[in-house]
Structures are given as C-alpha cells and as structure tokens.
Amino acid sequence: MIKTSLSRLSGHRSTADLGLTLADILRRQARLIPDNTAVVHKGVSLTYYHVNRLTDLLALELIRRGVQRGDRVGVMADRSELAPLSILGIMKAGAAYVPLNPGHPRFRIMQMIEDAGIEYVIIDGSLKTSISDFGGTFIDARLILNSPAETAETLPALSAEDLMAVVYTSGTTGTPKGVMLTHKNSMVFPGHYKNITRLSKDDAVASFVSLSFIMHTTDIFPTFMAGAALHIIADDIRLDTSMVNRYFEQNHITVVILPFSFGHKFTVQEKNHSLRSMTMAGENFVPLPDLTPGYTIYNAYGCTECCSGVAMGEIHPGDTSITVGGPVDNADIYILDEQSRLAAWGEKGELCTAGPAVSTGYLNQSDKTTSVFMKNPFNDEIGYERLYKTGDVARITEDGEIVIMGRVDFQIKINGYRIEPGEIDACIRRYPGVLESVTVAAESARGRKLLVSYVAADKKLVPGDLRTFISDFLPPYMVPRFIEQIEKLPRNMNGKIDRAKLPDPLPLAGDTHITLETETEKKLACLWAFVLDLQADKINREADFFELGGDSLRAMALTIEIGKAFFGTDLSPAEIFQTPLFREQARILSKPGNFKAIHIYSSRNDKKPIFFVHGGNIGPEAYLPLVQKLPEDQSFYCLENYNIYHSDSRISGLVPLAEKYIEFMQELVPQGPFVLGGWSFGGLVAFEMARQLEAAGERVDHLYLLDPRLVYTDEERQLQEQLPKTYYRDYLARDPLFERFRNLGLLEILIDNNREVTRDIQTYIPASGYGGETTLFKAGRPDPIDPGAPPEILEILRRLQAIASESQDNGFGGYVPKLGIIEVPEIHDGFMQGEALEIIASVINSGQHRPKPDRGV
C-alpha cells in the first residue's frame, strides 16, 4: 500500500472473470467437472452437469412462454435448490431476476412487481398463494425441472453489461427502491472472496441467506466460480447453532459467509472442526472474546448498490478495534468531507466507492440515482468513472484499514438490511389516529441495534395492533421492535424532530415490577432476554412476548432455546402466539408432564437403538460430538438429567434412579434388544439398568462404559468428604462441560447435585453381577491437578489420583465376566474430543466390542 496524505485506497486490479456471466462460468464447470456436486438441499444433490442441463431447459421454457431479452422475471423460490436454478435459468434466457421474498407482505411484493413491470414469476409450488391475484403468468419451476420439455430454440448470447438482477431495498418515500445490477457488477466481490478464502472444487460452501438479501450472491457466485458444492441450509435448522454445526461437520462444510448476529453466536457457542473460513457481514462487527475457533474469520462490508462487498479484512478474536479491512480487488475507496473533497488521511468522512461493482442506479428513480451516483472526479480509468456515495461515515487507519463510524443520514442498518426509517413512518402514519411518528435505532443490552418507533396519536394505541398493521405492509426486518406512544414528538428551535430528546423505550429502561421466584421463571427470563436482546431483569411475569418486540422469527428462536434449556419441552411457535404472557409460558413449562425424560437425537430404527445416560452434572448435550460420528440410520437416545430438573424431589441412589430411567426408556421403546451406555456417573447408572433388565429377562446386546468407577474404598469416601464446597464450585464454574446448566443459572443446583452424585456413586453396591457383553473405555491419562490449589487440597487430590490409578478395570472385573477394556489416551473429561472420541465412535460403529491385543487388557 502506498500511503498518501489523502483518504484514498485502491484494490488490486484484475480482469479475471469480469467479462463473464455466472451462466458462462456454469457452462465452463459443466464441461470441466461435470460429475462434481454443485447444489445440495436436504435430500437433493445435483452435479454441475445436471445444473447446467436443467437451467438450459428452464431458460428455453421461459423463452417458449414469452420471456424476452431484457425482461424482468420475479423469483419466489426461496431457500431451496430451486433458488440458484431459477436465477440461472432467467439469466440464460437473457432476462433479469427480481427476488420476491414469500415471507414479505403481499402489499410489498405487489409494489415490487408493479415497479419492475414483472409479467412472469417463477414459483416453487404453492408459494403463489401469497400473491394469487397477480395478473401475470406463474411458472412452477419444480414442475418444469421434473418434466422438462425439449425445444429446438437457442439461447441468447449474454453480455457482461446486460442487466442481471433488480434487488429491492428500503426507500425514503415509503416505497422500496430497486437496485439495477449488471453481470459485471456481480463478478467483483465473488472473485475477490474466492481468492481470499482459497475456494476450490474440493470445498463445500454453506448458503444461509434469502435471495432478497444481496448476500446471496456471495454464497452462490463464488461457489460456482470455484467449482465447489453449494449446500443450502434448510430453514428448520437455520436458527439453531448446534444443529447448524452438526450439519457443517457431517457434510464437511469448509467455507461460509454469515450475517454477523448468527456468525458471532456460532463462533462463541460452537466448537467446529470442519470450517477453514468464516466471513461475517451485514452488521457492525462487535469484538469477539479471546478464543481459538480453529478457522479464519473475516469481516466484510458492502451494500446492494455495489452487489455486496467492497471491503474485506481478517478479524482476530480478542481484538478490541474492529475494521472492515481494505478494498477488494477492482474497487476504490474514498473518504470525502462535507465539500465532497478527499478528507485528510485518518479524518472521518463519507465513504464512497468506485469500480466495476458500482450499479447503474435505481429503477424508475432517476432523481434518487443522481443524488448518490456521481461522476468520479478522482479517477477517469475505464470502469471507475462513476462514484457511489454510501452514506456511511468512515475513516482510514494508519495501517490503511477502514473503520465504519456511523451514518451521514438517518438510515439504519439492522441484520444486514439498510432501512430507511421514513418508509416505516410513512406506513405508521396511515394507521387510524396517528398524528406523527419517528423511527430510530436504540441499542440493546448486547450492543445490537433495535428499531423503535415513537408515535403521537389522538387516541390510546395498542402497540401489538399497530405492529400487526405494519406487518401487513413491511417485511419483518422493518417492523419496529418497540412502539412508544408519547404525547408529542420533541422538536428543536428549527421545528425538526429532536431525536436526542426521545425517551428510552420502556422495555430497555424500565425495571422489573414483579420479582421472579421459581427456577423455571428465572430460566425462561434468561431465554426471553437472549431472544429479544434485553436484560433479564427487565422482564416480569406480566410481560407480553410480542409487546417486547417478539415476532414469528423470534417465536421460532424462543422455541429452539426452550428446547435446549428444557430439553425437548413442547412449546411450539403456535403456542407462543396463543400464550404470549410470560407467566403463562412459565406455568406451562412448570408442569411436571413437561419434563422430557429422553432426548431423541435420531429415531431411525434401522439398527438396534442405543440409549446413553447423562453424566452426573451434564445432560444429553455432552454426547453431541459422539452422535455426529454415528451413521445417520443409527437410532440414538439420551436420558435427560432428572435430578437437575427435580432438585426439590431428587431420586437418591443409583438403584431407584435406574428403575425410573428404565420406565422412561420402555415408554419409548417397550422391548429390547437394547444397547446401553454412559459416561462417568452415567456409566454406573447404565450398568445398573443393564443389570436390572437382565434380571427381568430383557435382552441387552451391549453395554458401553465411558470410564465410570464401581468400587470405592473407605479412605476415598473420607477424602471426598474433606473437599470443601468451594472446590466443587470452582470446578463446576469453569469447566466447559457444564456450560449448558451454568447458562441456565443452575450453578448452585449443580454444586449441591455434585455432592449428592458423589455420595450415590460411593455408596452403590450392585445386588448382583451383569453377564452381558461390556466394553469399558478407560482413561489412559490422569486428571490434571491445579498446582495453585491450597496445600491441603493438593494433598487430597494427589492421594485420590493415586488410589484411582491402582485399579486396572475400574472395579468392574468382579461383576462383569464378559468385560473388554480399551485404554483411551485422554483424561476422564476429554472423552468427547480428539482421539478419544474417534476410538469410542469407531468401536460403536464397527461392533468391535472386544479390544485388539495391542489396545487393552
């Protein structure tokens, strides 16, 4: 980089692929790698040959039905394999695609259809019902692709300057504005992204976003440019980080670009072993905690007017200063002052950009186009003649990286969408009784932006009714999270609305009116706070989920979080709509019948079902790494930690607990043969369950014991009793194994439960032996001892370690005649990772129950 005194940066110049279209690139890949996987969605997998052939046939069918070169064709086929097929078919027909989100209100969809002059809409089956009164032609892509009609017509030749797409964004006048994008615009960021992330034909890329969000071009385009496989993530798992992580690892996903809110959550919550690169975009990047994700993280900046990204840079966890890096290849960045001159290096100003990515402007809005697209006075190079004024305030650091600092206007960017608040206010002012309105962005407890509308009216408004009204006209991301009715809007001396004097919205500023008491209430408050981006102490028993900003997407997210926290409790999005009050949801979750005793990871019955018992202070979540290593047709169930959820009426002793777990198991699968297993305390419970089942004449095919111990000496019992409660607190408060219950505010219950579990283990004496096949996975490394512990604690821990090391069979030798022992090169708490996990999974998968001579005793 050559530093000057003025704020100007230039990306590397490259002509690679700039003269091509995505259709050209697809044809090239179909010729070079026809059998490579191109698109995957649920059970559908298409090769490059098939994608090229099917899109040719779709294009020919469009032409046969009357689509002409330069037409604009709507696409309502979101988040399935039909999305890339549809846009490619439209391109090959010489037309431009217009994404129509089926989740948006009919009114808004019809605004786009009318503005773009759309006569044809490609749909996926029944999606046309949302705009059933559309006067043009619906084309069901699935019917065409399932039964393509042969035709002798030829496809038109495409130019990089041809219109490729019209993508709509929020507009200041109350109607959306369509950004016109050419094929050349679409090649800039994808080409840079492919190079930076080292995408190749051996990669698998995850696609997350809707077609209506410009980031879809960064999923589809670079993937096809590299000849990689595009995995379209299904809607039913897309909001759940753990399910997404499982999909990534099972399908070897290596590269992904995510909206920041989900990417940040994923990086912090999940440990992934498949990714090489994650890019986050669409929102301001909040610093990541100091962690080691195992993959490179990038921050990307862009806008629809430049067909996604114009800047990109690497982010390191723990960084406190966040930039968007430098300009991508074939992009120039300028920081201009209020007189539209280049600002001094390091000074803030409006970020502007030039290059082949800059679009041709807004459809049917010449005034708006000329206000933000201008002749570039700083560069007359071919392809760089036009400058786009983004409206973002930025500066360039000493290292030549770009820092985004805000806006020059009132535009708001939330969840990657640029929102003109004037469009929201224009909608609100149509509501009966409303006199005036202003919409602003407030900041949540975690630093995220939330839309808040302040409304003055001549009558008392019901916020929920007004939000429903807005939802009939605007997409979900534009519906205000909070609506505050005030007597009148504050104004300054010039008569303009004084945004600085607007009050904080009550859900962000108010205090709890009713103290939450039960564990269920406290846990549910944490989940509401997480989903609604509020502080838990702002939520009271009379709170309404939707009055606090909930909507259908957040109801789905709450369902997912409740399923994790209460493991399998049934509270569907529909029930959340029916019972939006906090106290009603807490009442439902408090019912004894709502405890889900068994978590079903997989219920396919092609093989004998495996039931694993939770550890002493962990639940089913601990076995997720093992589940990911098992065949998809292997049924796998895990018993939930009953005593954690019933701390006031816990079952003491392994024998009655095993009896209860057998009841739960046989309610689900009445008869064997069963395969049982468990880790640590769970292994002992599984052993007692197997013993009881065998005594009752039931068949247990195999028992897997993950390092439990059966026989304890009087000395061990005495030493354990001498360990203070603070020792257990420190252990349970920091070990990641217990994160789930800690996050639910159950640390104190964990501490008490740990003491009870220890007593249950040490007082357990089997009534008889167990004669079935058993594999014991024994830890080959001793647990580490904190050298900083007090001397008296160190002495106890070292003695306990020495006693444990004396037993070669963990005490099972005298009770289990058919015992195979496999020594695992890991500590006790490390069984669900690394080589230990690989050994355990391979043994279970292969049915190898006896160890090889060089592997064990």
PDB file of N, CA and C in Angstrom, residues 89-139:
ATOM      1  N   GLY A  89     -31.566 -19.947 -14.783  1.00  0.00           N
ATOM      2  CA  GLY A  89     -32.464 -20.109 -15.919  1.00  0.00           C
ATOM      3  C   GLY A  89     -32.890 -18.767 -16.490  1.00  0.00           C
ATOM      4  N   ILE A  90     -33.171 -17.819 -15.603  1.00  0.00           N
ATOM      5  CA  ILE A  90     -33.566 -16.478 -16.053  1.00  0.00           C
ATOM      6  C   ILE A  90     -32.406 -15.801 -16.777  1.00  0.00           C
ATOM      7  N   MET A  91     -31.196 -15.906 -16.197  1.00  0.00           N
ATOM      8  CA  MET A  91     -30.015 -15.321 -16.846  1.00  0.00           C
ATOM      9  C   MET A  91     -29.845 -15.877 -18.256  1.00  0.00           C
ATOM     10  N   LYS A  92     -29.920 -17.211 -18.368  1.00  0.00           N
ATOM     11  CA  LYS A  92     -29.683 -17.842 -19.674  1.00  0.00           C
ATOM     12  C   LYS A  92     -30.739 -17.448 -20.699  1.00  0.00           C
ATOM     13  N   ALA A  93     -31.925 -17.048 -20.204  1.00  0.00           N
ATOM     14  CA  ALA A  93     -32.972 -16.585 -21.122  1.00  0.00           C
ATOM     15  C   ALA A  93     -32.736 -15.140 -21.545  1.00  0.00           C
ATOM     16  N   GLY A  94     -31.685 -14.502 -21.000  1.00  0.00           N
ATOM     17  CA  GLY A  94     -31.375 -13.121 -21.344  1.00  0.00           C
ATOM     18  C   GLY A  94     -32.129 -12.101 -20.514  1.00  0.00           C
ATOM     19  N   ALA A  95     -32.844 -12.558 -19.489  1.00  0.00           N
ATOM     20  CA  ALA A  95     -33.646 -11.666 -18.657  1.00  0.00           C
ATOM     21  C   ALA A  95     -32.921 -11.367 -17.340  1.00  0.00           C
ATOM     22  N   ALA A  96     -33.538 -10.531 -16.495  1.00  0.00           N
ATOM     23  CA  ALA A  96     -33.004 -10.189 -15.186  1.00  0.00           C
ATOM     24  C   ALA A  96     -33.945 -10.742 -14.104  1.00  0.00           C
ATOM     25  N   TYR A  97     -33.379 -11.277 -13.054  1.00  0.00           N
ATOM     26  CA  TYR A  97     -34.233 -11.837 -11.996  1.00  0.00           C
ATOM     27  C   TYR A  97     -34.500 -10.781 -10.924  1.00  0.00           C
ATOM     28  N   VAL A  98     -35.687 -10.877 -10.334  1.00  0.00           N
ATOM     29  CA  VAL A  98     -36.103  -9.981  -9.251  1.00  0.00           C
ATOM     30  C   VAL A  98     -36.521 -10.852  -8.072  1.00  0.00           C
ATOM     31  N   PRO A  99     -35.716 -10.914  -7.000  1.00  0.00           N
ATOM     32  CA  PRO A  99     -36.090 -11.747  -5.856  1.00  0.00           C
ATOM     33  C   PRO A  99     -37.349 -11.218  -5.173  1.00  0.00           C
ATOM     34  N   LEU A 100     -38.303 -12.108  -4.941  1.00  0.00           N
ATOM     35  CA  LEU A 100     -39.542 -11.789  -4.224  1.00  0.00           C
ATOM     36  C   LEU A 100     -39.620 -12.718  -3.024  1.00  0.00           C
ATOM     37  N   ASN A 101     -39.489 -12.169  -1.844  1.00  0.00           N
ATOM     38  CA  ASN A 101     -39.446 -12.996  -0.641  1.00  0.00           C
ATOM     39  C   ASN A 101     -40.854 -13.421  -0.247  1.00  0.00           C
ATOM     40  N   PRO A 102     -41.156 -14.735  -0.241  1.00  0.00           N
ATOM     41  CA  PRO A 102     -42.514 -15.185   0.095  1.00  0.00           C
ATOM     42  C   PRO A 102     -42.905 -14.850   1.534  1.00  0.00           C
ATOM     43  N   GLY A 103     -41.925 -14.516   2.387  1.00  0.00           N
ATOM     44  CA  GLY A 103     -42.235 -14.145   3.759  1.00  0.00           C
ATOM     45  C   GLY A 103     -42.612 -12.691   3.923  1.00  0.00           C
ATOM     46  N   HIS A 104     -42.503 -11.898   2.851  1.00  0.00           N
ATOM     47  CA  HIS A 104     -42.864 -10.485   2.921  1.00  0.00           C
ATOM     48  C   HIS A 104     -44.361 -10.303   2.684  1.00  0.00           C
ATOM     49  N   PRO A 105     -44.929  -9.214   3.159  1.00  0.00           N
ATOM     50  CA  PRO A 105     -46.367  -8.972   2.964  1.00  0.00           C
ATOM     51  C   PRO A 105     -46.737  -8.883   1.491  1.00  0.00           C
ATOM     52  N   ARG A 106     -47.949  -9.303   1.176  1.00  0.00           N
ATOM     53  CA  ARG A 106     -48.429  -9.260  -0.203  1.00  0.00           C
ATOM     54  C   ARG A 106     -48.336  -7.849  -0.776  1.00  0.00           C
ATOM     55  N   PHE A 107     -48.671  -6.841   0.041  1.00  0.00           N
ATOM     56  CA  PHE A 107     -48.658  -5.452  -0.430  1.00  0.00           C
ATOM     57  C   PHE A 107     -47.279  -5.070  -0.953  1.00  0.00           C
ATOM     58  N   ARG A 108     -46.226  -5.448  -0.202  1.00  0.00           N
ATOM     59  CA  ARG A 108     -44.872  -5.069  -0.607  1.00  0.00           C
ATOM     60  C   ARG A 108     -44.439  -5.836  -1.853  1.00  0.00           C
ATOM     61  N   ILE A 109     -44.789  -7.118  -1.907  1.00  0.00           N
ATOM     62  CA  ILE A 109     -44.433  -7.911  -3.086  1.00  0.00           C
ATOM     63  C   ILE A 109     -45.073  -7.310  -4.336  1.00  0.00           C
ATOM     64  N   MET A 110     -46.339  -6.913  -4.217  1.00  0.00           N
ATOM     65  CA  MET A 110     -47.030  -6.341  -5.370  1.00  0.00           C
ATOM     66  C   MET A 110     -46.434  -4.988  -5.751  1.00  0.00           C
ATOM     67  N   GLN A 111     -45.928  -4.210  -4.754  1.00  0.00           N
ATOM     68  CA  GLN A 111     -45.229  -2.964  -5.081  1.00  0.00           C
ATOM     69  C   GLN A 111     -44.037  -3.229  -5.990  1.00  0.00           C
ATOM     70  N   MET A 112     -43.260  -4.264  -5.653  1.00  0.00           N
ATOM     71  CA  MET A 112     -42.082  -4.598  -6.447  1.00  0.00           C
ATOM     72  C   MET A 112     -42.480  -5.086  -7.832  1.00  0.00           C
ATOM     73  N   ILE A 113     -43.479  -5.927  -7.901  1.00  0.00           N
ATOM     74  CA  ILE A 113     -43.927  -6.467  -9.190  1.00  0.00           C
ATOM     75  C   ILE A 113     -44.351  -5.333 -10.121  1.00  0.00           C
ATOM     76  N   GLU A 114     -45.111  -4.380  -9.576  1.00  0.00           N
ATOM     77  CA  GLU A 114     -45.586  -3.275 -10.398  1.00  0.00           C
ATOM     78  C   GLU A 114     -44.436  -2.347 -10.799  1.00  0.00           C
ATOM     79  N   ASP A 115     -43.545  -2.043  -9.868  1.00  0.00           N
ATOM     80  CA  ASP A 115     -42.446  -1.141 -10.168  1.00  0.00           C
ATOM     81  C   ASP A 115     -41.505  -1.741 -11.211  1.00  0.00           C
ATOM     82  N   ALA A 116     -41.259  -3.055 -11.118  1.00  0.00           N
ATOM     83  CA  ALA A 116     -40.331  -3.707 -12.045  1.00  0.00           C
ATOM     84  C   ALA A 116     -41.005  -4.118 -13.353  1.00  0.00           C
ATOM     85  N   GLY A 117     -42.304  -3.967 -13.446  1.00  0.00           N
ATOM     86  CA  GLY A 117     -43.006  -4.353 -14.665  1.00  0.00           C
ATOM     87  C   GLY A 117     -42.934  -5.851 -14.911  1.00  0.00           C
ATOM     88  N   ILE A 118     -43.083  -6.629 -13.855  1.00  0.00           N
ATOM     89  CA  ILE A 118     -42.932  -8.084 -13.956  1.00  0.00           C
ATOM     90  C   ILE A 118     -44.198  -8.718 -14.517  1.00  0.00           C
ATOM     91  N   GLU A 119     -44.040  -9.548 -15.536  1.00  0.00           N
ATOM     92  CA  GLU A 119     -45.155 -10.293 -16.122  1.00  0.00           C
ATOM     93  C   GLU A 119     -45.048 -11.789 -15.855  1.00  0.00           C
ATOM     94  N   TYR A 120     -43.870 -12.225 -15.410  1.00  0.00           N
ATOM     95  CA  TYR A 120     -43.656 -13.654 -15.143  1.00  0.00           C
ATOM     96  C   TYR A 120     -43.031 -13.801 -13.757  1.00  0.00           C
ATOM     97  N   VAL A 121     -43.539 -14.756 -12.995  1.00  0.00           N
ATOM     98  CA  VAL A 121     -42.981 -15.054 -11.672  1.00  0.00           C
ATOM     99  C   VAL A 121     -42.728 -16.549 -11.581  1.00  0.00           C
ATOM    100  N   ILE A 122     -41.462 -16.912 -11.353  1.00  0.00           N
ATOM    101  CA  ILE A 122     -41.121 -18.314 -11.107  1.00  0.00           C
ATOM    102  C   ILE A 122     -41.431 -18.631  -9.648  1.00  0.00           C
ATOM    103  N   ILE A 123     -42.153 -19.704  -9.429  1.00  0.00           N
ATOM    104  CA  ILE A 123     -42.555 -20.073  -8.073  1.00  0.00           C
ATOM    105  C   ILE A 123     -42.132 -21.506  -7.775  1.00  0.00           C
ATOM    106  N   ASP A 124     -42.178 -21.829  -6.497  1.00  0.00           N
ATOM    107  CA  ASP A 124     -41.962 -23.197  -6.036  1.00  0.00           C
ATOM    108  C   ASP A 124     -43.295 -23.693  -5.503  1.00  0.00           C
ATOM    109  N   GLY A 125     -44.062 -24.368  -6.348  1.00  0.00           N
ATOM    110  CA  GLY A 125     -45.317 -24.957  -5.914  1.00  0.00           C
ATOM    111  C   GLY A 125     -46.339 -23.949  -5.453  1.00  0.00           C
ATOM    112  N   SER A 126     -46.748 -24.062  -4.173  1.00  0.00           N
ATOM    113  CA  SER A 126     -47.877 -23.305  -3.652  1.00  0.00           C
ATOM    114  C   SER A 126     -47.531 -21.881  -3.250  1.00  0.00           C
ATOM    115  N   LEU A 127     -46.308 -21.432  -3.429  1.00  0.00           N
ATOM    116  CA  LEU A 127     -45.930 -20.097  -2.967  1.00  0.00           C
ATOM    117  C   LEU A 127     -46.714 -18.991  -3.646  1.00  0.00           C
ATOM    118  N   LYS A 128     -47.347 -19.280  -4.760  1.00  0.00           N
ATOM    119  CA  LYS A 128     -48.103 -18.234  -5.455  1.00  0.00           C
ATOM    120  C   LYS A 128     -49.316 -17.782  -4.647  1.00  0.00           C
ATOM    121  N   THR A 129     -49.734 -18.553  -3.644  1.00  0.00           N
ATOM    122  CA  THR A 129     -50.931 -18.189  -2.898  1.00  0.00           C
ATOM    123  C   THR A 129     -50.793 -16.835  -2.216  1.00  0.00           C
ATOM    124  N   SER A 130     -49.566 -16.410  -1.890  1.00  0.00           N
ATOM    125  CA  SER A 130     -49.383 -15.122  -1.227  1.00  0.00           C
ATOM    126  C   SER A 130     -49.668 -13.957  -2.170  1.00  0.00           C
ATOM    127  N   ILE A 131     -49.601 -14.186  -3.491  1.00  0.00           N
ATOM    128  CA  ILE A 131     -49.931 -13.141  -4.469  1.00  0.00           C
ATOM    129  C   ILE A 131     -50.836 -13.754  -5.535  1.00  0.00           C
ATOM    130  N   SER A 132     -51.878 -14.442  -5.088  1.00  0.00           N
ATOM    131  CA  SER A 132     -52.730 -15.197  -6.012  1.00  0.00           C
ATOM    132  C   SER A 132     -53.455 -14.294  -7.007  1.00  0.00           C
ATOM    133  N   ASP A 133     -53.557 -12.974  -6.681  1.00  0.00           N
ATOM    134  CA  ASP A 133     -54.243 -12.067  -7.597  1.00  0.00           C
ATOM    135  C   ASP A 133     -53.300 -11.423  -8.610  1.00  0.00           C
ATOM    136  N   PHE A 134     -52.057 -11.893  -8.668  1.00  0.00           N
ATOM    137  CA  PHE A 134     -51.097 -11.408  -9.662  1.00  0.00           C
ATOM    138  C   PHE A 134     -51.664 -11.655 -11.061  1.00  0.00           C
ATOM    139  N   GLY A 135     -51.655 -10.605 -11.888  1.00  0.00           N
ATOM    140  CA  GLY A 135     -52.286 -10.711 -13.207  1.00  0.00           C
ATOM    141  C   GLY A 135     -51.416 -11.322 -14.278  1.00  0.00           C
ATOM    142  N   GLY A 136     -50.146 -11.599 -13.959  1.00  0.00           N
ATOM    143  CA  GLY A 136     -49.254 -12.165 -14.957  1.00  0.00           C
ATOM    144  C   GLY A 136     -49.257 -13.685 -14.936  1.00  0.00           C
ATOM    145  N   THR A 137     -48.119 -14.254 -15.349  1.00  0.00           N
ATOM    146  CA  THR A 137     -48.004 -15.703 -15.509  1.00  0.00           C
ATOM    147  C   THR A 137     -47.127 -16.303 -14.422  1.00  0.00           C
ATOM    148  N   PHE A 138     -47.652 -17.322 -13.731  1.00  0.00           N
ATOM    149  CA  PHE A 138     -46.853 -18.088 -12.784  1.00  0.00           C
ATOM    150  C   PHE A 138     -46.191 -19.254 -13.515  1.00  0.00           C
ATOM    151  N   ILE A 139     -44.936 -19.513 -13.196  1.00  0.00           N
ATOM    152  CA  ILE A 139     -44.216 -20.633 -13.791  1.00  0.00           C
ATOM    153  C   ILE A 139     -43.660 -21.473 -12.652  1.00  0.00           C
TER     154      ILE A 139
END
